[in-house]
Amino acid sequence: RNLAAIGIIEQGDAIASIEAQSPGVDSSYASVSPTFTYRQMDISVLADSAWNEREVMVVSDRTTEVNPVVSYHFLEGTQAQPAGMAAVYREYLLAQGVTARISEGPLPCSFEVFGAVGKSESFLGFPVTRTVSATTADDLEKMISAFEEAGISSSWWTLYGFTRGGMYGGKIGDATIDSAVGGKGAYYSLLEAAEKQGAQIYLGADLQNVYRQSFSYSFLNAPVKQLSGDNAYQYMFKRNLPSRDKSFQWLLLKPGRLVEAAEDFLNGYRSVAGAGITLLSAGDSLYADYNRSGYVSRTDALMTMIEMGQTLREGAEKILTAGGNAYALQYADGVLNIPDSSSGYAYSSWDIPFYQLVLHGLLPMTAAPTNARDGDAWQHALQNLETGMLPSYRLTGTTPAVYQDTRLNFLFHTDYQDLVEECAQEYETFALVHQSLADQVITDYTRLGEVRRVGYADGTVIYVNYGDEEVTVDGYSIPSRGHLVVVS
């Protein structure tokens, strides 16, 4: 008989993590369990007189003020499978206030567009920084037209680096359109053109990372503190070495100022209204603040994050969030860049798209853009078909070569002219299958070798074959690296 169990952390999730252990480590059984932080730990680096560094573990004198609560649900029979477990968690989210927000009309294709970023150059022997961009508002008008003519009748366009200072250089709360992408006049023209062509514009807003000093959000009064009392500096990692890139660092805004930052952003946003907002880090970044003048635990910060999102929702037409932590689902109209594969660690036998099984029929969602993921594009297109993740691409108005020697130097193969045909083909296939399934929950997810069988509430079944050979399943022939849709 089929048996399964699912545990839901109902209280204490802000200080919780999940541990999984493969069989053969401590016992002959695999195990999965939640763990909770009782005292927060941090690592501080000390140096002696000769500047020899060593890492020291710092332990907080504060203990958690939350009593963790975990509810366990035991399933059997047809419910003891991934979709059955997902249904339990879906019902829990609905009880917590998450509501279905599937819009009527054609399903959108999602695009992430990169604009301005700071670039260091030399002028008369002095270092200067100017903003450069591979995409302007005028370019975006052409891009929207090109994809609309190719058959994409509905689309989301999230604009990164379009506000003053660009990516990694703007001030928190500043919604002014940067001159490097055309300024306010070109932006207004873009909004008018987008509305006529079924495109929804979303202005990227990063309200947590302090990249640049301003009077209101300075490096002196805004940053989060570590346990040691030092500023909690953030770093990117070098791509060729597992070490921090100390040439570029930034700070995190105090949780207590997040709502204020949201209000400041809305004040500027109203002057360039007509777009939605995409929160760039609020959906996957939660942190505590050990500032002596105002300690904020992760649990308190979670409640502030929800308040910040609700504040934005009151002033914005629509909100997307990059990353989909559960607290962000209460105010989001869609979720971008959710996980679509496991870590690949030894305790994973295969991947189960649990997040997608839970959210399908409630919120539209995307995985990372197709041209930003490893592997071939068609395999990612099949993954999107399997569980209804919207097609998604990264784009620039021209070659991203202008971003060389900038913080956006990771972009390649983003020139929209090279991607229109590929994207239109994926979108056509996806929309044909999923247009009628957008509001349907997933009721069955079965792994049959290289084939995935996904059943929807209206009786539709999608078979996806990731193998290189044709396979017969349930009496149906599934083509190699292809799919089959069976409508009841």
Short mmCIF file of C-alpha atoms in Angstrom, two decimals:
data_model
loop_
_atom_site.label_atom_id
_atom_site.label_comp_id
_atom_site.label_asym_id
_atom_site.label_seq_id
_atom_site.Cartn_x
_atom_site.Cartn_y
_atom_site.Cartn_z
CA ARG A 1 0.00 0.00 0.00
CA ASN A 2 1.20 3.54 -0.77
CA LEU A 3 2.09 5.67 2.24
CA ALA A 4 3.51 9.19 2.49
CA ALA A 5 4.02 11.95 5.05
CA ILE A 6 4.41 15.71 4.75
CA GLY A 7 5.50 18.14 7.46
CA ILE A 8 4.58 21.85 7.42
CA ILE A 9 6.44 24.35 9.60
CA GLU A 10 3.52 26.45 10.77
CA GLN A 11 5.43 28.54 13.30
CA GLY A 12 9.12 29.33 13.42
CA ASP A 13 9.71 29.10 9.67
CA ALA A 14 11.90 32.23 9.76
CA ILE A 15 14.48 30.38 11.89
CA ALA A 16 14.01 26.96 10.32
CA SER A 17 15.85 24.88 7.76
CA ILE A 18 15.37 21.42 6.28
CA GLU A 19 18.02 18.74 6.63
CA ALA A 20 18.13 15.66 4.42
CA GLN A 21 20.40 12.70 4.87
CA SER A 22 21.00 9.86 2.47
CA PRO A 23 20.88 6.23 3.65
CA GLY A 24 24.14 4.77 4.89
CA VAL A 25 25.40 7.85 6.76
CA ASP A 26 24.00 7.32 10.26
CA SER A 27 21.50 4.59 9.45
CA SER A 28 20.23 2.45 6.60
CA TYR A 29 17.32 4.84 6.06
CA ALA A 30 17.03 8.16 4.31
CA SER A 31 15.73 10.94 6.55
CA VAL A 32 14.37 14.45 6.22
CA SER A 33 13.64 16.73 9.16
CA PRO A 34 13.23 20.40 10.10
CA THR A 35 15.80 22.10 12.34
CA PHE A 36 15.47 25.37 14.24
CA THR A 37 18.05 27.94 15.29
CA TYR A 38 18.08 28.41 19.07
CA ARG A 39 20.99 30.86 19.21
CA GLN A 40 22.11 32.62 16.06
CA MET A 41 25.72 31.97 15.04
CA ASP A 42 27.95 34.04 12.81
CA ILE A 43 31.55 33.98 11.61
CA SER A 44 33.86 36.91 12.30
CA VAL A 45 37.38 37.35 10.93
CA LEU A 46 40.12 38.47 13.33
CA ALA A 47 43.63 39.55 12.40
CA ASP A 48 46.79 39.71 14.53
CA SER A 49 49.52 42.36 14.34
CA ALA A 50 50.97 40.64 11.27
CA TRP A 51 47.54 40.67 9.57
CA ASN A 52 47.19 36.92 9.71
CA GLU A 53 43.47 36.30 9.52
CA ARG A 54 41.47 33.58 11.22
CA GLU A 55 37.78 32.89 11.44
CA VAL A 56 36.07 32.88 14.85
CA MET A 57 32.57 31.60 15.57
CA VAL A 58 30.38 34.19 17.35
CA VAL A 59 27.27 33.02 19.22
CA SER A 60 24.39 35.34 20.11
CA ASP A 61 23.41 35.85 23.74
CA ARG A 62 19.78 35.96 22.59
CA THR A 63 17.71 32.83 22.21
CA THR A 64 14.81 32.46 19.85
CA GLU A 65 11.53 33.87 21.15
CA VAL A 66 9.39 31.64 18.93
CA ASN A 67 8.05 28.23 19.84
CA PRO A 68 8.33 26.14 16.64
CA VAL A 69 5.23 24.29 15.51
CA VAL A 70 5.32 21.54 12.88
CA SER A 71 2.20 19.75 11.67
CA TYR A 72 2.56 16.31 10.11
CA HIS A 73 0.08 14.87 7.64
CA PHE A 74 0.03 11.17 6.81
CA LEU A 75 -1.33 10.13 3.44
CA GLU A 76 -2.17 6.83 1.82
CA GLY A 77 -3.51 5.45 -1.42
CA THR A 78 -3.78 7.82 -4.37
CA GLN A 79 -2.94 10.81 -2.14
CA ALA A 80 0.43 9.32 -1.18
CA GLN A 81 2.22 10.79 -4.20
CA PRO A 82 3.83 14.19 -4.95
CA ALA A 83 0.62 15.89 -6.14
CA GLY A 84 -1.24 14.64 -3.08
CA MET A 85 1.38 16.11 -0.76
CA ALA A 86 1.33 19.33 -2.76
CA ALA A 87 -2.44 19.54 -2.29
CA VAL A 88 -2.00 19.48 1.49
CA TYR A 89 0.45 22.38 1.39
CA ARG A 90 -1.70 24.28 -1.11
CA GLU A 91 -4.67 24.10 1.26
CA TYR A 92 -2.44 25.36 4.06
CA LEU A 93 -1.35 28.38 1.97
CA LEU A 94 -4.95 29.18 1.07
CA ALA A 95 -5.86 29.11 4.76
CA GLN A 96 -2.98 31.53 5.43
CA GLY A 97 -4.38 34.13 3.05
CA VAL A 98 -2.78 33.30 -0.29
CA THR A 99 -5.39 33.80 -3.00
CA ALA A 100 -5.55 32.69 -6.62
CA ARG A 101 -4.50 35.46 -9.03
CA ILE A 102 -4.72 33.92 -12.48
CA SER A 103 -5.67 36.65 -14.96
CA GLU A 104 -8.04 36.05 -17.85
CA GLY A 105 -6.80 36.39 -21.41
CA PRO A 106 -3.75 34.99 -23.23
CA LEU A 107 -0.95 33.58 -21.10
CA PRO A 108 2.06 35.91 -21.00
CA CYS A 109 5.65 35.24 -21.96
CA SER A 110 8.07 36.71 -19.41
CA PHE A 111 11.11 38.80 -20.32
CA GLU A 112 13.87 40.23 -18.13
CA VAL A 113 15.40 43.29 -19.80
CA PHE A 114 18.71 44.79 -18.71
CA GLY A 115 19.35 48.52 -18.97
CA ALA A 116 21.90 50.82 -17.34
CA VAL A 117 24.87 49.90 -15.16
CA GLY A 118 27.90 51.81 -13.93
CA LYS A 119 31.17 51.42 -15.84
CA SER A 120 34.55 52.63 -14.58
CA GLU A 121 36.69 54.48 -17.10
CA SER A 122 39.67 56.81 -17.12
CA PHE A 123 39.34 60.52 -17.93
CA LEU A 124 42.54 62.60 -18.04
CA GLY A 125 44.14 59.97 -15.85
CA PHE A 126 41.35 60.04 -13.24
CA PRO A 127 38.91 57.17 -12.66
CA VAL A 128 35.30 58.09 -13.40
CA THR A 129 32.09 56.07 -13.48
CA ARG A 130 29.41 56.57 -16.09
CA THR A 131 26.27 54.59 -16.82
CA VAL A 132 26.09 52.55 -20.01
CA SER A 133 23.18 50.56 -21.40
CA ALA A 134 22.53 47.90 -24.03
CA THR A 135 18.80 48.68 -23.95
CA THR A 136 16.91 51.97 -24.11
CA ALA A 137 13.20 52.67 -23.86
CA ASP A 138 13.15 53.15 -27.66
CA ASP A 139 14.80 49.74 -28.07
CA LEU A 140 12.09 48.23 -25.88
CA GLU A 141 9.35 49.55 -28.14
CA LYS A 142 11.00 47.79 -31.07
CA MET A 143 11.44 44.61 -29.01
CA ILE A 144 7.78 44.49 -27.97
CA SER A 145 6.72 45.00 -31.59
CA ALA A 146 9.07 42.27 -32.84
CA PHE A 147 7.76 39.67 -30.40
CA GLU A 148 4.14 40.70 -30.94
CA GLU A 149 4.56 40.30 -34.70
CA ALA A 150 6.10 36.87 -34.09
CA GLY A 151 2.89 35.75 -32.36
CA ILE A 152 3.43 36.59 -28.68
CA SER A 153 0.23 38.48 -27.94
CA SER A 154 0.75 38.84 -24.19
CA SER A 155 3.98 39.50 -22.32
CA TRP A 156 5.60 40.65 -19.07
CA TRP A 157 8.64 42.93 -19.30
CA THR A 158 10.65 43.35 -16.10
CA LEU A 159 13.07 46.26 -16.43
CA TYR A 160 16.36 45.90 -14.53
CA GLY A 161 18.56 48.98 -14.23
CA PHE A 162 16.09 51.48 -15.67
CA THR A 163 15.95 53.70 -12.58
CA ARG A 164 18.61 56.32 -11.82
CA GLY A 165 22.07 54.89 -11.26
CA GLY A 166 21.22 51.63 -13.02
CA MET A 167 21.89 48.14 -11.69
CA TYR A 168 23.99 48.05 -8.51
CA GLY A 169 24.23 51.84 -8.45
CA GLY A 170 20.84 53.29 -7.65
CA LYS A 171 19.63 54.77 -4.40
CA ILE A 172 16.97 52.94 -2.45
CA GLY A 173 13.57 54.49 -3.02
CA ASP A 174 14.54 56.29 -6.25
CA ALA A 175 12.15 55.52 -9.13
CA THR A 176 13.49 58.20 -11.50
CA ILE A 177 14.14 56.85 -15.02
CA ASP A 178 17.85 57.01 -15.90
CA SER A 179 18.92 59.15 -18.86
CA ALA A 180 21.08 56.27 -20.15
CA VAL A 181 17.87 54.40 -21.08
CA GLY A 182 16.14 57.47 -22.53
CA GLY A 183 14.73 59.33 -19.56
CA LYS A 184 11.13 59.94 -18.55
CA GLY A 185 9.87 61.08 -21.99
CA ALA A 186 10.99 57.91 -23.78
CA TYR A 187 9.63 55.84 -20.89
CA TYR A 188 6.15 57.38 -21.24
CA SER A 189 6.20 56.61 -24.95
CA LEU A 190 7.15 53.02 -24.12
CA LEU A 191 4.21 52.64 -21.74
CA GLU A 192 1.75 53.85 -24.39
CA ALA A 193 3.16 51.48 -27.01
CA ALA A 194 3.17 48.55 -24.58
CA GLU A 195 -0.48 49.03 -23.64
CA LYS A 196 -1.53 48.89 -27.29
CA GLN A 197 0.34 45.62 -27.86
CA GLY A 198 -0.71 43.61 -24.80
CA ALA A 199 2.59 44.05 -22.98
CA GLN A 200 2.79 44.69 -19.24
CA ILE A 201 5.77 46.72 -18.02
CA TYR A 202 7.21 46.03 -14.55
CA LEU A 203 9.74 48.41 -13.04
CA GLY A 204 12.42 46.60 -11.06
CA ALA A 205 12.67 47.73 -7.43
CA ASP A 206 15.44 46.66 -5.05
CA LEU A 207 14.51 47.97 -1.61
CA GLN A 208 16.92 45.94 0.50
CA ASN A 209 20.42 46.31 -0.93
CA VAL A 210 22.21 49.61 -0.22
CA TYR A 211 24.61 50.05 -3.14
CA ARG A 212 24.87 53.82 -3.06
CA GLN A 213 24.76 56.43 -0.32
CA SER A 214 21.98 58.98 -0.09
CA PHE A 215 20.85 61.38 2.61
CA SER A 216 18.00 59.12 3.71
CA TYR A 217 19.73 55.75 3.29
CA SER A 218 23.39 56.32 4.10
CA PHE A 219 26.02 53.74 4.94
CA LEU A 220 26.04 55.28 8.42
CA ASN A 221 22.42 54.89 9.49
CA ALA A 222 20.94 52.22 7.22
CA PRO A 223 23.03 49.04 7.36
CA VAL A 224 22.28 45.75 9.05
CA LYS A 225 24.81 44.67 11.69
CA GLN A 226 26.34 41.26 12.26
CA LEU A 227 26.58 39.59 15.67
CA SER A 228 30.06 41.06 16.04
CA GLY A 229 28.65 44.58 15.62
CA ASP A 230 30.31 45.07 12.23
CA ASN A 231 28.37 46.06 9.13
CA ALA A 232 26.96 43.01 7.34
CA TYR A 233 28.75 43.59 4.05
CA GLN A 234 27.55 41.62 1.04
CA TYR A 235 29.76 40.38 -1.79
CA MET A 236 29.56 38.72 -5.14
CA PHE A 237 31.65 35.60 -5.66
CA LYS A 238 34.37 35.31 -8.26
CA ARG A 239 33.23 32.97 -10.99
CA ASN A 240 36.56 31.21 -11.37
CA LEU A 241 37.27 30.80 -7.63
CA PRO A 242 35.12 29.98 -4.59
CA SER A 243 36.04 33.29 -2.93
CA ARG A 244 34.45 36.69 -2.40
CA ASP A 245 35.08 39.54 -4.79
CA LYS A 246 36.10 42.19 -2.27
CA SER A 247 36.35 44.86 -4.97
CA PHE A 248 32.56 45.20 -4.87
CA GLN A 249 30.61 45.24 -1.64
CA TRP A 250 27.29 46.59 -0.45
CA LEU A 251 25.07 46.65 2.62
CA LEU A 252 21.58 45.56 3.62
CA LEU A 253 18.89 47.98 4.71
CA LYS A 254 17.63 47.64 8.27
CA PRO A 255 14.37 45.66 8.37
CA GLY A 256 12.84 48.48 10.39
CA ARG A 257 13.22 50.83 7.42
CA LEU A 258 11.80 48.58 4.70
CA VAL A 259 8.27 50.00 4.88
CA GLU A 260 9.71 53.52 4.74
CA ALA A 261 11.74 52.55 1.66
CA ALA A 262 8.59 51.15 0.02
CA GLU A 263 6.73 54.40 0.67
CA ASP A 264 9.61 56.44 -0.77
CA PHE A 265 9.68 54.27 -3.88
CA LEU A 266 5.94 54.64 -4.36
CA ASN A 267 6.24 58.44 -4.24
CA GLY A 268 8.58 58.36 -7.22
CA TYR A 269 6.78 55.47 -8.89
CA ARG A 270 3.54 57.43 -9.07
CA SER A 271 5.25 59.98 -11.32
CA VAL A 272 6.10 57.22 -13.82
CA ALA A 273 2.91 55.21 -13.24
CA GLY A 274 1.51 52.79 -15.77
CA ALA A 275 3.79 49.93 -14.86
CA GLY A 276 3.77 47.22 -12.26
CA ILE A 277 6.61 46.57 -9.83
CA THR A 278 8.99 43.61 -9.70
CA LEU A 279 10.64 43.17 -6.31
CA LEU A 280 14.16 41.99 -7.05
CA SER A 281 15.13 40.44 -3.71
CA ALA A 282 12.19 40.58 -1.30
CA GLY A 283 10.97 37.11 -2.28
CA ASP A 284 14.17 35.24 -1.46
CA SER A 285 16.13 37.36 1.03
CA LEU A 286 15.34 37.40 4.75
CA TYR A 287 17.79 38.50 7.44
CA ALA A 288 18.08 39.60 11.08
CA ASP A 289 19.70 42.81 12.36
CA TYR A 290 21.97 42.74 15.43
CA ASN A 291 22.20 46.52 15.69
CA ARG A 292 22.61 47.43 19.37
CA SER A 293 20.22 50.35 18.95
CA GLY A 294 17.43 48.15 17.64
CA TYR A 295 17.76 44.35 17.43
CA VAL A 296 15.39 42.76 14.89
CA SER A 297 15.03 38.98 14.75
CA ARG A 298 14.37 37.07 11.54
CA THR A 299 10.83 36.43 12.76
CA ASP A 300 10.18 40.14 13.28
CA ALA A 301 11.82 40.89 9.92
CA LEU A 302 9.47 38.43 8.22
CA MET A 303 6.45 40.36 9.47
CA THR A 304 8.04 43.61 8.25
CA MET A 305 8.64 42.06 4.82
CA ILE A 306 4.94 41.23 4.56
CA GLU A 307 4.02 44.78 5.62
CA MET A 308 6.39 46.19 3.00
CA GLY A 309 4.79 44.06 0.26
CA GLN A 310 1.28 45.04 1.31
CA THR A 311 2.30 48.72 1.29
CA LEU A 312 3.55 48.38 -2.28
CA ARG A 313 0.45 46.48 -3.30
CA GLU A 314 -1.78 49.35 -2.19
CA GLY A 315 0.05 51.74 -4.53
CA ALA A 316 1.00 49.54 -7.50
CA GLU A 317 -1.13 48.05 -10.26
CA LYS A 318 0.56 44.66 -10.05
CA ILE A 319 3.49 43.12 -8.23
CA LEU A 320 5.83 40.33 -9.30
CA THR A 321 8.44 38.96 -6.96
CA ALA A 322 11.75 37.37 -7.92
CA GLY A 323 12.01 34.30 -5.72
CA GLY A 324 8.97 32.82 -4.06
CA ASN A 325 9.29 32.49 -0.30
CA ALA A 326 5.84 31.77 1.11
CA TYR A 327 5.45 35.13 2.84
CA ALA A 328 5.76 36.90 -0.55
CA LEU A 329 2.84 34.94 -2.01
CA GLN A 330 0.37 36.97 0.04
CA TYR A 331 0.88 40.07 -2.10
CA ALA A 332 2.39 38.81 -5.37
CA ASP A 333 0.56 38.55 -8.69
CA GLY A 334 3.26 36.29 -10.09
CA VAL A 335 6.57 34.69 -9.11
CA LEU A 336 9.78 34.78 -11.16
CA ASN A 337 12.89 32.60 -11.05
CA ILE A 338 11.60 29.77 -8.88
CA PRO A 339 13.72 26.58 -8.59
CA ASP A 340 13.16 23.99 -11.29
CA SER A 341 15.68 21.35 -10.23
CA SER A 342 17.21 19.89 -7.10
CA SER A 343 20.67 20.59 -5.72
CA GLY A 344 21.91 17.32 -7.20
CA TYR A 345 23.36 16.19 -3.87
CA ALA A 346 23.72 12.50 -3.11
CA TYR A 347 20.45 12.23 -1.18
CA SER A 348 18.45 13.20 -4.30
CA SER A 349 17.31 10.23 -6.37
CA TRP A 350 15.42 12.43 -8.83
CA ASP A 351 13.81 15.84 -9.05
CA ILE A 352 10.20 16.54 -8.08
CA PRO A 353 8.90 20.01 -9.01
CA PHE A 354 7.04 20.36 -5.71
CA TYR A 355 6.87 24.16 -5.78
CA GLN A 356 5.19 24.04 -9.20
CA LEU A 357 2.76 21.33 -8.07
CA VAL A 358 1.66 23.54 -5.18
CA LEU A 359 1.31 26.85 -7.02
CA HIS A 360 -0.11 25.87 -10.40
CA GLY A 361 -3.65 27.20 -10.62
CA LEU A 362 -2.96 29.87 -7.96
CA LEU A 363 -0.24 32.13 -9.36
CA PRO A 364 1.59 32.37 -12.70
CA MET A 365 5.28 31.53 -12.33
CA THR A 366 8.54 31.22 -14.22
CA ALA A 367 11.80 29.41 -13.65
CA ALA A 368 15.10 31.13 -14.48
CA PRO A 369 15.14 32.45 -18.07
CA THR A 370 15.77 29.75 -20.68
CA ASN A 371 18.90 31.45 -22.04
CA ALA A 372 20.31 31.83 -18.52
CA ARG A 373 20.15 28.14 -17.56
CA ASP A 374 22.58 25.33 -18.20
CA GLY A 375 21.62 22.68 -20.74
CA ASP A 376 19.80 22.91 -24.04
CA ALA A 377 16.86 25.24 -24.51
CA TRP A 378 14.45 22.52 -25.64
CA GLN A 379 14.83 20.57 -22.39
CA HIS A 380 13.86 23.70 -20.46
CA ALA A 381 10.92 24.20 -22.82
CA LEU A 382 9.77 20.66 -21.94
CA GLN A 383 10.09 21.45 -18.23
CA ASN A 384 7.88 24.49 -18.73
CA LEU A 385 5.34 22.34 -20.57
CA GLU A 386 5.37 19.74 -17.83
CA THR A 387 4.11 21.93 -14.99
CA GLY A 388 2.97 25.16 -16.65
CA MET A 389 5.88 27.51 -15.94
CA LEU A 390 5.67 30.47 -18.31
CA PRO A 391 8.36 30.75 -21.00
CA SER A 392 11.00 33.24 -19.86
CA TYR A 393 14.01 34.89 -21.53
CA ARG A 394 16.71 37.46 -20.74
CA LEU A 395 17.01 40.21 -23.31
CA THR A 396 18.96 43.31 -24.29
CA GLY A 397 18.23 45.72 -27.12
CA THR A 398 21.56 45.00 -28.75
CA THR A 399 24.70 42.97 -28.09
CA PRO A 400 25.63 42.88 -24.38
CA ALA A 401 29.26 43.65 -25.27
CA VAL A 402 28.81 47.13 -23.79
CA TYR A 403 28.65 45.46 -20.37
CA GLN A 404 32.23 44.25 -20.56
CA ASP A 405 34.13 45.33 -17.43
CA THR A 406 30.88 46.00 -15.55
CA ARG A 407 28.87 44.07 -12.97
CA LEU A 408 26.66 42.80 -15.81
CA ASN A 409 29.51 41.06 -17.61
CA PHE A 410 27.79 37.71 -16.99
CA LEU A 411 25.27 38.43 -19.75
CA PHE A 412 25.69 36.79 -23.14
CA HIS A 413 23.36 35.63 -25.92
CA THR A 414 20.75 38.21 -24.91
CA ASP A 415 20.39 40.28 -28.12
CA TYR A 416 16.66 40.05 -28.74
CA GLN A 417 17.04 39.78 -32.53
CA ASP A 418 18.76 36.40 -32.06
CA LEU A 419 15.99 35.05 -29.83
CA VAL A 420 12.67 36.13 -31.40
CA GLU A 421 12.15 32.99 -33.48
CA GLU A 422 13.21 30.54 -30.75
CA CYS A 423 11.03 32.24 -28.15
CA ALA A 424 8.00 32.48 -30.45
CA GLN A 425 8.17 28.75 -31.22
CA GLU A 426 8.31 27.84 -27.54
CA TYR A 427 5.50 30.25 -26.68
CA GLU A 428 3.24 28.91 -29.45
CA THR A 429 3.64 25.32 -28.22
CA PHE A 430 3.23 26.32 -24.58
CA ALA A 431 0.13 28.48 -25.10
CA LEU A 432 -1.55 25.78 -27.20
CA VAL A 433 -1.19 23.31 -24.32
CA HIS A 434 -1.65 25.50 -21.25
CA GLN A 435 -4.07 28.26 -22.19
CA SER A 436 -7.03 26.23 -20.89
CA LEU A 437 -5.09 24.87 -17.90
CA ALA A 438 -3.95 28.10 -16.26
CA ASP A 439 -6.49 27.92 -13.43
CA GLN A 440 -6.36 24.13 -13.00
CA VAL A 441 -4.52 22.54 -10.08
CA ILE A 442 -2.27 19.54 -10.68
CA THR A 443 -3.76 16.31 -9.36
CA ASP A 444 -1.21 13.74 -10.51
CA TYR A 445 2.56 13.74 -10.99
CA THR A 446 4.13 10.39 -11.83
CA ARG A 447 7.67 9.59 -12.92
CA LEU A 448 7.78 6.70 -15.41
CA GLY A 449 11.43 6.31 -16.36
CA GLU A 450 12.26 9.18 -18.70
CA VAL A 451 8.57 10.09 -18.97
CA ARG A 452 6.64 12.41 -16.66
CA ARG A 453 2.86 12.09 -16.49
CA VAL A 454 1.10 15.21 -15.19
CA GLY A 455 -2.66 15.20 -14.61
CA TYR A 456 -4.79 18.33 -14.19
CA ALA A 457 -8.10 18.83 -12.38
CA ASP A 458 -10.13 19.02 -15.60
CA GLY A 459 -8.89 15.57 -16.66
CA THR A 460 -6.19 16.72 -19.08
CA VAL A 461 -2.99 14.65 -18.95
CA ILE A 462 0.38 15.82 -20.28
CA TYR A 463 3.10 13.27 -21.03
CA VAL A 464 6.65 14.58 -21.40
CA ASN A 465 9.44 12.29 -22.64
CA TYR A 466 12.98 13.48 -21.84
CA GLY A 467 14.57 10.40 -23.37
CA ASP A 468 16.16 9.97 -26.78
CA GLU A 469 13.82 7.16 -27.81
CA GLU A 470 10.07 6.97 -28.36
CA VAL A 471 8.28 5.36 -25.39
CA THR A 472 4.83 3.79 -25.00
CA VAL A 473 3.06 4.69 -21.74
CA ASP A 474 -0.58 3.97 -20.84
CA GLY A 475 -1.09 2.84 -24.43
CA TYR A 476 0.15 6.15 -25.88
CA SER A 477 3.33 6.65 -27.90
CA ILE A 478 5.37 9.58 -26.58
CA PRO A 479 7.95 10.88 -29.08
CA SER A 480 11.57 11.21 -28.04
CA ARG A 481 12.27 14.58 -26.39
CA GLY A 482 8.67 15.45 -27.00
CA HIS A 483 5.25 15.60 -25.40
CA LEU A 484 1.68 14.38 -25.82
CA VAL A 485 -1.51 15.95 -24.49
CA VAL A 486 -4.54 13.77 -23.75
CA VAL A 487 -7.81 15.62 -23.16
CA SER A 488 -10.57 13.77 -21.33
#
